[in-house]
Structure formats: C-alpha cells, structure tokens
XYZ file of C-alpha atoms in Angstrom:
398
model
C 26.026 33.329 -23.920
C 23.607 30.839 -25.514
C 19.984 31.939 -25.608
C 17.829 29.318 -23.929
C 14.122 29.086 -24.627
C 11.418 28.242 -22.133
C 12.494 24.829 -20.788
C 8.918 24.119 -19.687
C 7.345 24.824 -23.074
C 5.805 21.607 -24.438
C 3.951 22.817 -27.514
C 0.267 22.248 -28.179
C -0.033 18.501 -28.747
C -1.872 17.549 -25.553
C -4.996 19.110 -24.097
C -5.702 16.630 -21.246
C -2.795 14.203 -21.216
C -4.105 12.347 -18.154
C -6.731 10.751 -20.433
C -3.970 8.741 -22.123
C -2.112 7.772 -18.982
C -2.542 4.095 -18.138
C -3.589 4.739 -14.524
C -6.435 7.054 -15.518
C -9.882 5.737 -14.577
C -12.496 7.231 -16.942
C -16.189 7.687 -16.314
C -18.215 4.535 -16.839
C -19.716 5.837 -20.096
C -16.207 6.114 -21.594
C -15.566 2.380 -21.156
C -16.177 0.541 -24.435
C -16.239 -3.095 -25.475
C -17.079 -4.369 -21.998
C -20.861 -3.970 -21.718
C -21.530 -7.575 -20.674
C -18.735 -7.539 -18.096
C -19.980 -4.234 -16.648
C -23.505 -5.639 -16.336
C -22.244 -8.845 -14.685
C -20.188 -6.914 -12.159
C -23.080 -4.534 -11.586
C -25.314 -7.525 -10.826
C -22.784 -8.811 -8.294
C -22.750 -5.436 -6.521
C -26.464 -4.622 -6.914
C -27.463 -6.009 -3.483
C -24.672 -3.975 -1.860
C -25.908 -0.587 -3.075
C -29.235 -1.418 -1.425
C -27.503 -2.220 1.861
C -27.333 -5.986 1.284
C -24.499 -8.510 0.808
C -22.261 -8.134 -2.281
C -21.371 -11.275 -4.210
C -17.686 -12.134 -3.975
C -16.385 -12.472 -7.545
C -13.247 -13.780 -9.250
C -12.262 -11.886 -12.406
C -9.908 -13.528 -14.912
C -8.205 -12.253 -18.054
C -4.877 -11.380 -19.643
C -3.083 -8.103 -18.994
C -4.732 -5.130 -20.701
C -8.202 -6.663 -21.078
C -9.928 -4.101 -18.844
C -10.307 -6.122 -15.616
C -8.978 -3.465 -13.249
C -10.503 -0.579 -15.201
C -14.022 -2.029 -15.215
C -13.764 -3.006 -11.550
C -12.677 0.469 -10.478
C -15.325 2.176 -12.627
C -18.146 -0.056 -11.374
C -17.170 0.170 -7.687
C -16.927 3.951 -7.976
C -20.371 4.079 -9.605
C -21.745 1.762 -6.900
C -20.571 4.241 -4.258
C -22.527 7.044 -5.963
C -25.667 4.972 -6.496
C -25.716 3.729 -2.908
C -25.388 7.276 -1.571
C -28.253 8.411 -3.817
C -30.393 5.642 -2.293
C -29.436 6.626 1.254
C -27.036 3.712 1.825
C -23.305 3.646 2.514
C -21.222 1.479 0.206
C -17.433 1.567 0.532
C -14.594 -0.197 -1.218
C -10.829 -0.550 -0.889
C -8.530 -1.214 -3.832
C -5.353 -3.225 -3.144
C -2.709 -3.960 -5.764
C -1.209 -7.197 -4.453
C 1.892 -6.758 -6.602
C 2.701 -3.816 -4.288
C 1.190 -5.237 -1.088
C 1.978 -8.936 -1.301
C 1.972 -10.108 2.308
C -1.120 -10.597 4.445
C -0.032 -7.770 6.771
C 0.727 -5.318 3.939
C -2.582 -5.993 2.199
C -4.533 -5.751 5.475
C -2.835 -2.444 6.307
C -3.601 -1.026 2.858
C -7.232 -2.123 3.223
C -7.530 -0.167 6.477
C -5.756 2.893 5.050
C -7.907 2.968 1.888
C -11.126 2.597 3.865
C -10.095 5.326 6.292
C -9.351 7.685 3.402
C -12.623 6.938 1.591
C -14.784 7.441 4.674
C -13.176 10.837 5.313
C -15.160 12.986 7.751
C -17.537 10.111 8.546
C -14.914 8.682 10.940
C -12.511 10.163 13.466
C -9.053 11.046 12.222
C -6.562 8.413 13.298
C -3.063 7.221 12.489
C -2.758 3.722 11.057
C 0.763 2.491 11.894
C 2.983 1.379 9.023
C 4.576 -1.358 11.117
C 4.627 -2.876 14.575
C 1.234 -4.617 14.510
C 0.023 -7.771 12.786
C -2.394 -8.473 9.944
C -5.245 -9.314 12.330
C -4.756 -5.964 14.105
C -5.047 -4.083 10.818
C -8.240 -5.980 10.055
C -9.600 -5.080 13.494
C -9.023 -1.415 12.592
C -11.005 -2.026 9.392
C -13.934 -3.570 11.306
C -13.913 -0.598 13.720
C -13.956 1.871 10.812
C -16.901 0.061 9.216
C -18.869 0.339 12.453
C -17.872 3.940 13.081
C -18.691 4.960 9.508
C -22.027 3.099 9.614
C -21.105 1.293 6.377
C -23.826 -0.988 5.017
C -21.671 -2.913 2.516
C -17.927 -3.093 1.936
C -16.036 -4.627 -1.001
C -12.290 -5.246 -1.105
C -10.746 -5.330 -4.587
C -7.685 -7.599 -4.578
C -5.929 -6.906 -7.877
C -3.320 -9.456 -9.001
C -4.423 -11.624 -6.094
C -2.199 -14.464 -7.295
C 0.718 -12.388 -5.923
C -0.780 -12.311 -2.419
C 0.754 -14.733 0.077
C -1.836 -17.276 1.213
C -5.606 -16.884 1.477
C -5.919 -15.786 5.127
C -7.128 -12.285 4.190
C -9.738 -13.607 1.782
C -10.883 -16.150 4.356
C -11.224 -13.400 6.972
C -13.264 -11.227 4.592
C -15.577 -14.093 3.676
C -16.328 -14.774 7.378
C -16.279 -11.199 8.761
C -20.029 -10.905 9.386
C -20.583 -14.559 10.256
C -17.845 -14.440 12.923
C -19.209 -11.233 14.451
C -16.228 -9.097 13.463
C -18.432 -6.618 11.591
C -22.122 -5.827 11.168
C -21.343 -4.655 7.639
C -21.871 -6.979 4.676
C -18.362 -7.703 3.347
C -17.348 -9.077 -0.057
C -14.359 -9.188 -2.380
C -13.511 -8.877 -6.057
C -10.435 -10.978 -6.818
C -8.617 -10.098 -10.054
C -6.117 -12.541 -11.547
C -4.237 -13.060 -14.806
C -4.139 -16.783 -14.061
C -7.200 -18.898 -14.783
C -5.956 -21.621 -12.417
C -5.833 -19.239 -9.419
C -8.920 -20.727 -7.768
C -7.246 -24.136 -7.545
C -4.805 -22.669 -4.997
C -7.538 -21.656 -2.564
C -8.375 -23.580 0.570
C -11.674 -25.473 0.574
C -13.422 -23.114 3.018
C -12.545 -20.020 0.998
C -13.376 -21.683 -2.314
C -16.842 -22.691 -1.090
C -17.595 -19.081 -0.108
C -16.982 -17.927 -3.692
C -19.914 -19.927 -5.071
C -19.695 -19.909 -8.876
C -19.376 -16.182 -9.489
C -16.557 -15.973 -12.038
C -16.077 -13.405 -14.778
C -13.694 -13.851 -17.731
C -12.395 -10.899 -19.781
C -11.385 -11.859 -23.319
C -8.709 -9.893 -25.235
C -9.929 -6.848 -27.163
C -10.040 -6.988 -30.953
C -8.767 -4.187 -33.216
C -12.234 -2.610 -33.572
C -12.714 -2.428 -29.796
C -9.235 -0.989 -29.235
C -9.879 1.629 -31.919
C -13.101 2.594 -30.112
C -11.226 2.803 -26.782
C -8.605 5.108 -28.275
C -11.235 7.211 -30.056
C -12.937 7.864 -26.709
C -9.635 9.317 -25.509
C -9.023 11.455 -28.584
C -9.821 14.591 -26.576
C -6.570 14.051 -24.660
C -5.065 15.797 -27.688
C -5.562 19.305 -28.994
C -8.079 19.711 -31.806
C -6.812 18.434 -35.158
C -3.314 17.327 -34.103
C -3.920 13.585 -34.606
C -3.499 12.463 -38.206
C -6.356 10.260 -39.449
C -4.323 7.057 -39.555
C -2.824 7.293 -36.054
C -5.611 5.672 -34.031
C -6.374 2.846 -36.528
C -2.673 2.023 -36.795
C -2.167 2.026 -33.016
C -5.233 -0.205 -32.579
C -4.059 -2.674 -35.225
C -0.598 -2.947 -33.658
C -2.038 -3.439 -30.161
C -4.533 -6.071 -31.370
C -1.583 -7.978 -32.778
C -0.070 -7.815 -29.263
C -2.789 -10.068 -27.754
C -5.457 -7.340 -27.624
C -3.785 -5.315 -24.878
C -5.623 -1.986 -24.496
C -3.152 -0.803 -21.872
C -0.309 -1.045 -24.384
C -2.427 0.711 -26.993
C -3.085 3.681 -24.706
C 0.574 3.864 -23.729
C 1.604 3.638 -27.400
C -0.679 6.558 -28.300
C 0.680 8.618 -25.406
C 4.297 7.914 -26.375
C 3.570 8.880 -29.989
C 2.199 12.183 -28.694
C 5.260 12.724 -26.521
C 7.568 12.140 -29.479
C 5.665 14.721 -31.523
C 5.860 17.091 -28.561
C 9.623 16.620 -28.195
C 10.098 17.335 -31.904
C 7.914 20.460 -31.628
C 5.788 18.921 -34.394
C 2.351 20.286 -35.301
C 0.799 16.832 -35.718
C 1.064 13.295 -34.375
C 1.718 11.041 -37.364
C 1.873 7.320 -38.088
C 5.658 7.689 -38.145
C 5.485 8.775 -34.496
C 3.518 5.604 -33.716
C 6.170 3.471 -35.438
C 8.921 5.191 -33.476
C 6.982 4.788 -30.206
C 6.676 1.047 -30.867
C 10.392 0.804 -31.632
C 11.335 2.705 -28.477
C 9.140 0.474 -26.323
C 10.747 -2.592 -27.898
C 14.218 -1.128 -27.349
C 13.405 -0.434 -23.691
C 12.203 -4.018 -23.177
C 15.348 -5.366 -24.845
C 17.597 -3.125 -22.747
C 15.963 -4.355 -19.542
C 16.628 -7.948 -20.621
C 20.339 -7.348 -21.220
C 21.043 -4.582 -18.680
C 22.941 -6.878 -16.312
C 24.785 -8.848 -18.974
C 28.549 -8.802 -19.553
C 30.136 -6.916 -22.467
C 30.871 -10.246 -24.167
C 27.183 -11.216 -24.175
C 26.444 -7.872 -25.819
C 29.193 -8.526 -28.379
C 27.538 -11.875 -29.189
C 24.133 -10.225 -29.642
C 25.635 -7.496 -31.814
C 27.305 -10.189 -33.930
C 23.951 -11.951 -34.392
C 22.340 -8.637 -35.365
C 25.060 -7.964 -37.954
C 24.716 -11.460 -39.404
C 20.932 -11.088 -39.634
C 21.173 -7.720 -41.390
C 23.618 -9.018 -43.989
C 22.176 -12.456 -44.769
C 19.027 -13.841 -46.388
C 18.459 -16.196 -43.443
C 17.693 -15.457 -39.794
C 19.310 -18.587 -38.309
C 23.045 -19.165 -37.963
C 25.269 -22.000 -36.857
C 27.325 -21.600 -33.707
C 30.525 -21.435 -35.772
C 29.126 -18.553 -37.863
C 28.085 -16.649 -34.739
C 31.484 -17.255 -33.146
C 33.389 -15.928 -36.166
C 31.246 -12.771 -36.232
C 31.563 -12.376 -32.441
C 35.377 -12.548 -32.634
C 35.425 -9.653 -35.097
C 33.101 -7.557 -32.903
C 35.158 -8.283 -29.774
C 38.435 -7.426 -31.507
C 36.973 -4.181 -32.871
C 35.942 -3.326 -29.299
C 39.524 -3.943 -28.151
C 38.768 -7.025 -26.028
C 40.147 -10.559 -26.144
C 37.502 -12.984 -27.498
C 36.232 -15.782 -25.263
C 36.685 -19.428 -26.200
C 34.317 -21.192 -28.584
C 32.891 -23.369 -25.764
C 32.276 -20.335 -23.557
C 30.409 -18.522 -26.337
C 28.363 -21.656 -26.957
C 27.291 -21.685 -23.278
C 26.444 -17.974 -23.366
C 24.256 -18.529 -26.433
C 22.344 -21.222 -24.540
C 21.871 -18.807 -21.611
C 20.451 -16.125 -23.911
C 18.003 -18.643 -25.359
C 16.902 -19.557 -21.832
C 16.347 -15.856 -21.035
C 14.244 -15.372 -24.172
C 16.652 -13.017 -25.930
C 17.485 -15.531 -28.661
C 16.204 -18.880 -29.881
C 18.541 -21.853 -30.070
C 17.760 -25.329 -31.384
C 19.364 -28.480 -32.733
C 18.822 -29.294 -36.373
C 19.785 -32.261 -38.502
C 22.352 -31.647 -41.216
C 21.828 -32.609 -44.827
C 23.388 -35.592 -46.557
C 26.856 -36.191 -45.143
C 26.430 -33.637 -42.327
C 25.899 -34.259 -38.633
C 23.421 -32.372 -36.477
C 24.307 -28.875 -35.354
C 22.838 -26.000 -33.332
C 21.427 -22.840 -34.917
C 20.621 -19.516 -33.277
C 18.428 -16.538 -34.110
C 17.426 -13.237 -32.546
C 13.871 -12.924 -31.253
C 13.853 -9.205 -32.061
C 14.700 -7.316 -35.208
C 18.420 -6.610 -35.702
C 17.645 -2.873 -35.833
C 16.089 -3.004 -32.350
C 19.042 -4.986 -30.972
C 21.625 -2.656 -32.503
C 19.846 0.500 -31.321
C 19.345 -0.990 -27.871
C 23.039 -1.839 -27.543
C 24.151 1.529 -28.952
C 22.001 3.455 -26.445
C 23.351 1.637 -23.375
C-alpha cells in the first residue's frame, strides 16, 4: 500500500496568508500611496464622528486603485473615533455587483446595520424576501432610532451596477422627510467617471461637488504596498527580487494593486505546492502565466472544438513564423491540419472566416483588412492577442 504523507501539510511559506488575500482590509497605517485620498475622505466624515451630518461623496477610479480599501479603512476608523468621543457612528457596506436591485441593496443595508449595532438593538429577523425595498429601509430607520445612532453612512460599491437611484434618493432625504433623526450620508464608488450623469436632478443636487478621484498606482507605490504585506510570509522565504518584479508587472497592468497582491499570493502558493524553501521570481512568472491562462480559458470555455482548432492553428503559426499576423488562407490551411490530426472533418473556408471574425469581436484575436502590395488586392489578416504559449497551454489544460 502506498504511503501517503500528511495531506494538510503546506510547508512554511506563509505566516499570515490573509494579509495577501484581496478581501483583507488592513489597518489604516498599512495603507500606502493614498494619503491625500484618506485625508479627503476623513474630511467628508469628520462632522459625522462628532454627531453631525456626513458629506455624501462620489469616489471614482479604475479597478485596483484602492477605492474600496480606503473607504472601508476610513469608515472603520471613523467608527472607533466616534465611540472614543462618545458618539455613535455606523456604516453599511453594500457591493452592488452582488446586490443590484433596489430591494436587494436595501435589505443588505438593513442586515449590515443590524449586525454592526449588535447588542445595542433587539435581536430580530430581517426577511430575505416577501417585503419591498421601502419596507427594508423602514427597518433601517427603526434600527437607527433604536440604536441611538448619531450618523450613518451607506457605502455603495460599484454603484453603477445598482438599478436606478431610488435608494440614493431615499438616503439623501431620510432626515429631511422625517424618516430618521440620524444624519444619513452615502459614499458612492464607481469605476465609471460618467456615473453622475445618470443620476436624477434631485439626487445630483444633494451630492454638491464632493468628488474624489483615485489615480492608478505607479510601480513605486505598488512595491510599497506589497512590502507592507511582506509579513504574510515566513521570515526570509521571499527572494529579494520577488516584490520589485511583481510591482513592475502590476504597474504595467494599469497600476492595479489588487492584481499585484493576488500575483504575490499565487507565487507563494506555487512555491508551497512545490514544497520549495523560497518564493522566487520564477514563481512570479508562473503565477502571471497561470492567471493569463485562466483568463483565456474563461474566454473560450463555451466555444466549439473547431474554434479551439482555429486558435491552436494560429498559435502554431505564430510560434513557427517571424510575423504575428496571418492571412485567412494561411490560417485555414493550418486549421485543416489541426482538425484532421484531431480526427474531425474541417469546416468550410467561409465558415472559418466567420468564426475568425467572431473571435476578433470577443477579443480573443485581432482581425483587420490590409491593402496588398503592387498587383495584390486587399485581404484580411489575423493575430492572437495572447502569446502562443498561453493559448497552447490553455487549450491543452481544458
């Protein structure tokens, strides 16, 4: 019988792996590269920790620029500071990509508030269904009164995915309409700078001009972010070049700190799986490749075998030639060989041409018309938008 080792043994790469998980919210002093944004958000919430009205704020920026992280850190710190001053500040965090309807978001607001207030309010069951958005908001107003909350802020993350602006309108008028004695505000987080243009006039006017824009991180800032999370790993297991390399790669990817953290974690996991003593730059390279392979596989997961034969043919052509672009006829000839080797009957030339156009539309390949040289007509050329190695590995692993 085969001797099996401890299946739960993971080696000694990680010490506190939660520090390099994307959902981890660090202490405020661990947040780097966002001092101005932290101060601006602190100013917007400063009246609230003293029992006054918070300023409703719209936060813009690309994915991975620290919008959600800074917001969660600052609202958590505001809760502590208010309590130290003898005031009650509460907040609810709603990810609108998960709670996209008015009713879902209103229910989550009530549930989050109920959980945060804890023993300050009576235990109650908030129904998952069967009542409307306005009823969930009424529960929220009751909780604010019962918990004697001075100021309440609702964080609406990815608010552009929330249907309509009824919830935001209700929050902006909660005290004015007599629904709550508590001062109520909102922090609206969006990846889309044009979000405000979608708002109704009454809601837009309540926002005043309090907007905050998060720019992408540069390589130096990302390196500092990763360095602050170095203690996720055991002492001495990270090779010197790992963090600088990860930061440089992430900065190239539009300054996305979230991807950088995930890249560092995946590099650590690879080292762990190999039972390695150190995390090396080679582990970072492999982590990047695996992430790229996963993204490619998601793009082609529902495609037919013939589409995959076409992509494999393009990968083979790219590996063997000095150019990265190929005429339709060249792709078709290579595709026929791949299909025949796979034991399938090749599709017609016209059908393959249409499938190539579909892949260009989906962003898997690029396809464009080009003028021929002297004596040639125009023709269409195609190229992969990923390296042929990634495409081949992605197809082999499916």
